[in-house]
Short mmCIF file of N, CA and C in Angstrom, two decimals:
data_model
loop_
_atom_site.label_atom_id
_atom_site.label_comp_id
_atom_site.label_asym_id
_atom_site.label_seq_id
_atom_site.Cartn_x
_atom_site.Cartn_y
_atom_site.Cartn_z
N MET A 12 0.83 -1.17 0.00
CA MET A 12 0.00 0.00 0.00
C MET A 12 0.89 1.25 0.00
N LEU A 13 0.55 2.21 -0.83
CA LEU A 13 1.34 3.43 -0.94
C LEU A 13 0.96 4.42 0.14
N ASN A 14 1.94 5.15 0.61
CA ASN A 14 1.70 6.19 1.59
C ASN A 14 1.40 7.48 0.84
N HIS A 15 0.19 8.01 0.98
CA HIS A 15 -0.21 9.21 0.25
C HIS A 15 -0.04 10.48 1.07
N PHE A 16 0.52 10.38 2.25
CA PHE A 16 0.73 11.56 3.08
C PHE A 16 1.96 12.32 2.60
N LYS A 17 1.84 13.61 2.52
CA LYS A 17 2.94 14.47 2.11
C LYS A 17 3.86 14.70 3.31
N THR A 18 5.13 14.44 3.16
CA THR A 18 6.08 14.70 4.23
C THR A 18 6.68 16.08 4.03
N THR A 19 6.83 16.79 5.10
CA THR A 19 7.36 18.14 5.06
C THR A 19 8.54 18.24 6.00
N MET A 20 9.60 18.87 5.53
CA MET A 20 10.78 19.05 6.35
C MET A 20 10.63 20.33 7.17
N THR A 21 10.71 20.20 8.47
CA THR A 21 10.67 21.38 9.33
C THR A 21 12.05 21.59 9.93
N ILE A 22 12.40 22.85 10.13
CA ILE A 22 13.71 23.20 10.68
C ILE A 22 13.56 24.39 11.62
N PRO A 23 14.51 24.56 12.52
CA PRO A 23 14.50 25.78 13.35
C PRO A 23 14.76 27.01 12.47
N LEU A 24 14.14 28.12 12.77
CA LEU A 24 14.31 29.34 11.99
C LEU A 24 15.78 29.73 11.90
N GLN A 25 16.55 29.49 12.96
CA GLN A 25 17.97 29.85 12.95
C GLN A 25 18.74 29.13 11.84
N LYS A 26 18.24 27.98 11.37
CA LYS A 26 18.94 27.20 10.34
C LYS A 26 18.34 27.41 8.95
N ALA A 27 17.34 28.27 8.83
CA ALA A 27 16.69 28.53 7.54
C ALA A 27 17.65 29.20 6.57
N GLN A 28 17.52 28.82 5.32
CA GLN A 28 18.36 29.36 4.26
C GLN A 28 17.94 30.79 3.94
N THR A 29 18.90 31.68 3.77
CA THR A 29 18.57 33.06 3.42
C THR A 29 18.01 33.11 2.00
N GLY A 30 17.06 34.02 1.79
CA GLY A 30 16.48 34.22 0.48
C GLY A 30 15.36 33.27 0.12
N ARG A 31 14.99 32.39 1.00
CA ARG A 31 13.94 31.41 0.72
C ARG A 31 12.72 31.68 1.60
N MET A 32 11.54 31.39 1.07
CA MET A 32 10.31 31.62 1.83
C MET A 32 9.97 30.41 2.68
N TYR A 33 9.54 30.69 3.92
CA TYR A 33 9.16 29.65 4.87
C TYR A 33 7.82 30.01 5.51
N LYS A 34 7.15 28.97 6.00
CA LYS A 34 5.91 29.15 6.76
C LYS A 34 6.19 28.76 8.19
N VAL A 35 5.72 29.57 9.14
CA VAL A 35 5.92 29.29 10.56
C VAL A 35 5.01 28.14 10.97
N VAL A 36 5.60 27.10 11.59
CA VAL A 36 4.87 25.93 12.04
C VAL A 36 4.58 26.02 13.54
N THR A 37 5.58 26.44 14.31
CA THR A 37 5.37 26.61 15.75
C THR A 37 6.22 27.78 16.27
N VAL A 38 5.72 28.41 17.31
CA VAL A 38 6.47 29.42 18.07
C VAL A 38 6.28 29.02 19.52
N SER A 39 7.36 28.64 20.17
CA SER A 39 7.23 28.23 21.57
C SER A 39 8.10 29.10 22.46
N GLY A 40 7.60 29.33 23.63
CA GLY A 40 8.25 30.17 24.61
C GLY A 40 7.18 30.93 25.38
N THR A 41 7.38 31.09 26.64
CA THR A 41 6.36 31.74 27.45
C THR A 41 6.80 33.07 28.02
N ASP A 42 8.00 33.46 27.73
CA ASP A 42 8.50 34.71 28.32
C ASP A 42 8.09 35.93 27.50
N VAL A 43 8.49 37.08 27.94
CA VAL A 43 8.17 38.35 27.30
C VAL A 43 8.74 38.40 25.88
N GLN A 44 9.91 37.81 25.69
CA GLN A 44 10.53 37.82 24.37
C GLN A 44 9.68 37.05 23.36
N ALA A 45 9.12 35.92 23.75
CA ALA A 45 8.25 35.14 22.86
C ALA A 45 7.00 35.93 22.51
N GLN A 46 6.43 36.60 23.49
CA GLN A 46 5.23 37.41 23.25
C GLN A 46 5.54 38.53 22.27
N ARG A 47 6.68 39.16 22.42
CA ARG A 47 7.06 40.27 21.52
C ARG A 47 7.24 39.77 20.09
N ILE A 48 7.85 38.61 19.92
CA ILE A 48 8.04 38.05 18.58
C ILE A 48 6.68 37.76 17.94
N ARG A 49 5.75 37.24 18.73
CA ARG A 49 4.39 37.01 18.20
C ARG A 49 3.72 38.33 17.81
N GLU A 50 3.90 39.36 18.63
CA GLU A 50 3.31 40.67 18.33
C GLU A 50 3.85 41.25 17.03
N LEU A 51 5.09 40.92 16.69
CA LEU A 51 5.69 41.40 15.45
C LEU A 51 5.18 40.65 14.23
N GLY A 52 4.42 39.56 14.45
CA GLY A 52 3.82 38.84 13.33
C GLY A 52 4.37 37.45 13.09
N VAL A 53 5.33 37.02 13.90
CA VAL A 53 5.88 35.66 13.74
C VAL A 53 4.94 34.72 14.50
N VAL A 54 3.88 34.29 13.80
CA VAL A 54 2.83 33.46 14.38
C VAL A 54 2.58 32.26 13.47
N LEU A 55 1.85 31.30 13.97
CA LEU A 55 1.51 30.09 13.22
C LEU A 55 0.92 30.47 11.86
N GLY A 56 1.51 29.92 10.79
CA GLY A 56 1.01 30.15 9.44
C GLY A 56 1.60 31.34 8.73
N ALA A 57 2.31 32.22 9.43
CA ALA A 57 2.90 33.39 8.79
C ALA A 57 4.00 32.95 7.82
N GLU A 58 4.07 33.63 6.69
CA GLU A 58 5.13 33.35 5.73
C GLU A 58 6.20 34.43 5.85
N LEU A 59 7.45 34.00 5.81
CA LEU A 59 8.56 34.93 5.99
C LEU A 59 9.74 34.52 5.14
N ILE A 60 10.63 35.45 4.93
CA ILE A 60 11.89 35.21 4.22
C ILE A 60 13.01 35.67 5.14
N VAL A 61 14.03 34.82 5.32
CA VAL A 61 15.21 35.21 6.07
C VAL A 61 16.09 36.01 5.12
N LEU A 62 16.27 37.29 5.41
CA LEU A 62 17.07 38.15 4.55
C LEU A 62 18.55 38.12 4.91
N ARG A 63 18.83 38.06 6.21
CA ARG A 63 20.22 38.11 6.66
C ARG A 63 20.35 37.50 8.03
N ARG A 64 21.45 36.83 8.23
CA ARG A 64 21.77 36.22 9.53
C ARG A 64 23.05 36.88 10.03
N HIS A 65 22.98 37.56 11.15
CA HIS A 65 24.15 38.22 11.70
C HIS A 65 25.05 37.19 12.38
N PRO A 66 26.35 37.39 12.35
CA PRO A 66 27.28 36.40 12.90
C PRO A 66 27.23 36.27 14.42
N PHE A 67 27.78 35.18 14.90
CA PHE A 67 27.95 34.91 16.33
C PHE A 67 26.64 34.91 17.10
N GLY A 68 25.60 34.33 16.50
CA GLY A 68 24.32 34.22 17.18
C GLY A 68 23.54 35.52 17.27
N GLY A 69 23.90 36.46 16.43
CA GLY A 69 23.21 37.75 16.43
C GLY A 69 21.80 37.64 15.88
N PRO A 70 21.12 38.76 15.74
CA PRO A 70 19.73 38.73 15.29
C PRO A 70 19.59 38.30 13.83
N LEU A 71 18.38 37.87 13.49
CA LEU A 71 18.03 37.55 12.11
C LEU A 71 17.27 38.73 11.54
N GLU A 72 17.52 39.03 10.28
CA GLU A 72 16.71 40.02 9.58
C GLU A 72 15.74 39.24 8.71
N ILE A 73 14.44 39.45 8.94
CA ILE A 73 13.42 38.70 8.18
C ILE A 73 12.45 39.67 7.53
N GLN A 74 11.76 39.16 6.51
CA GLN A 74 10.71 39.92 5.87
C GLN A 74 9.40 39.18 6.08
N LEU A 75 8.42 39.89 6.63
CA LEU A 75 7.06 39.40 6.83
C LEU A 75 6.16 40.28 5.98
N ALA A 76 5.59 39.74 4.92
CA ALA A 76 4.79 40.53 3.98
C ALA A 76 5.64 41.68 3.47
N THR A 77 5.28 42.92 3.77
CA THR A 77 6.05 44.07 3.27
C THR A 77 6.96 44.67 4.33
N ARG A 78 6.98 44.08 5.55
CA ARG A 78 7.80 44.62 6.64
C ARG A 78 9.10 43.85 6.78
N LYS A 79 10.18 44.57 7.02
CA LYS A 79 11.46 43.96 7.34
C LYS A 79 11.75 44.24 8.80
N ILE A 80 12.07 43.18 9.55
CA ILE A 80 12.35 43.36 10.98
C ILE A 80 13.57 42.55 11.37
N GLY A 81 14.21 42.98 12.44
CA GLY A 81 15.31 42.23 13.03
C GLY A 81 14.82 41.60 14.32
N ILE A 82 15.09 40.32 14.50
CA ILE A 82 14.67 39.65 15.73
C ILE A 82 15.83 38.84 16.30
N ARG A 83 15.90 38.83 17.60
CA ARG A 83 16.84 37.98 18.33
C ARG A 83 15.98 36.95 19.05
N LEU A 84 16.16 35.68 18.70
CA LEU A 84 15.27 34.64 19.21
C LEU A 84 15.57 34.26 20.66
N GLY A 85 16.82 34.26 21.06
CA GLY A 85 17.15 33.92 22.44
C GLY A 85 16.54 32.59 22.85
N SER A 86 15.65 32.61 23.85
CA SER A 86 15.04 31.38 24.36
C SER A 86 13.79 30.98 23.59
N VAL A 87 13.42 31.74 22.57
CA VAL A 87 12.22 31.43 21.78
C VAL A 87 12.60 30.43 20.69
N HIS A 88 11.76 29.41 20.51
CA HIS A 88 12.01 28.39 19.50
C HIS A 88 10.95 28.52 18.40
N VAL A 89 11.40 28.89 17.19
CA VAL A 89 10.51 29.03 16.04
C VAL A 89 10.87 27.94 15.05
N VAL A 90 9.86 27.15 14.63
CA VAL A 90 10.06 26.08 13.66
C VAL A 90 9.33 26.48 12.38
N VAL A 91 10.02 26.29 11.24
CA VAL A 91 9.46 26.68 9.94
C VAL A 91 9.55 25.51 8.97
N GLU A 92 8.78 25.62 7.88
CA GLU A 92 8.87 24.66 6.78
C GLU A 92 8.95 25.45 5.48
N PRO A 93 9.68 24.93 4.50
CA PRO A 93 9.77 25.64 3.22
C PRO A 93 8.40 25.73 2.55
N VAL A 94 8.17 26.83 1.85
CA VAL A 94 6.93 26.99 1.09
C VAL A 94 7.16 26.40 -0.28
N ALA A 95 6.31 25.46 -0.68
CA ALA A 95 6.48 24.73 -1.94
C ALA A 95 6.40 25.62 -3.17
N GLU A 96 5.64 26.72 -3.10
CA GLU A 96 5.51 27.60 -4.26
C GLU A 96 6.79 28.36 -4.57
N ASN A 97 7.77 28.28 -3.69
CA ASN A 97 9.02 29.00 -3.88
C ASN A 97 10.18 28.03 -3.70
N PRO A 98 10.34 27.05 -4.63
CA PRO A 98 11.35 26.03 -4.42
C PRO A 98 12.79 26.49 -4.56
N GLU A 99 13.03 27.58 -5.27
CA GLU A 99 14.38 28.09 -5.48
C GLU A 99 14.63 29.31 -4.61
N PRO A 100 15.85 29.46 -4.08
CA PRO A 100 16.17 30.68 -3.33
C PRO A 100 16.04 31.92 -4.21
N LEU A 101 15.61 33.03 -3.63
CA LEU A 101 15.53 34.28 -4.36
C LEU A 101 16.92 34.74 -4.74
N GLN A 102 17.07 35.32 -5.91
CA GLN A 102 18.39 35.71 -6.40
C GLN A 102 18.54 37.23 -6.45
N GLY A 103 18.16 37.91 -5.41
CA GLY A 103 18.32 39.36 -5.37
C GLY A 103 17.16 40.06 -6.06
N SER A 104 17.39 41.28 -6.48
CA SER A 104 16.31 42.07 -7.08
C SER A 104 16.11 41.72 -8.55
N VAL A 105 14.91 41.96 -9.03
CA VAL A 105 14.59 41.73 -10.43
C VAL A 105 15.03 42.95 -11.23
N HIS A 106 15.68 42.70 -12.35
CA HIS A 106 16.17 43.81 -13.19
C HIS A 106 15.21 44.14 -14.28
#
């Protein structure tokens, strides 16, 4: 019997590839930092692009819809999955 369930690879946001679109699967954390990240729009089902990852565990620069924000995850755990409609990484601006 064939398995008809679609398997999806989920990864921590910190390991997400820059320039690729992802959908937020989970946001866990109960502290003020987790609440602030949710207030910025990083919630279940939100689509985002990692624009830049700062070195040495620094903040991530992400794009949510038309907003670009910098977030430091700290104790917050965000899990994402790649969006199938965008299988290739973005290659900068369109000319």
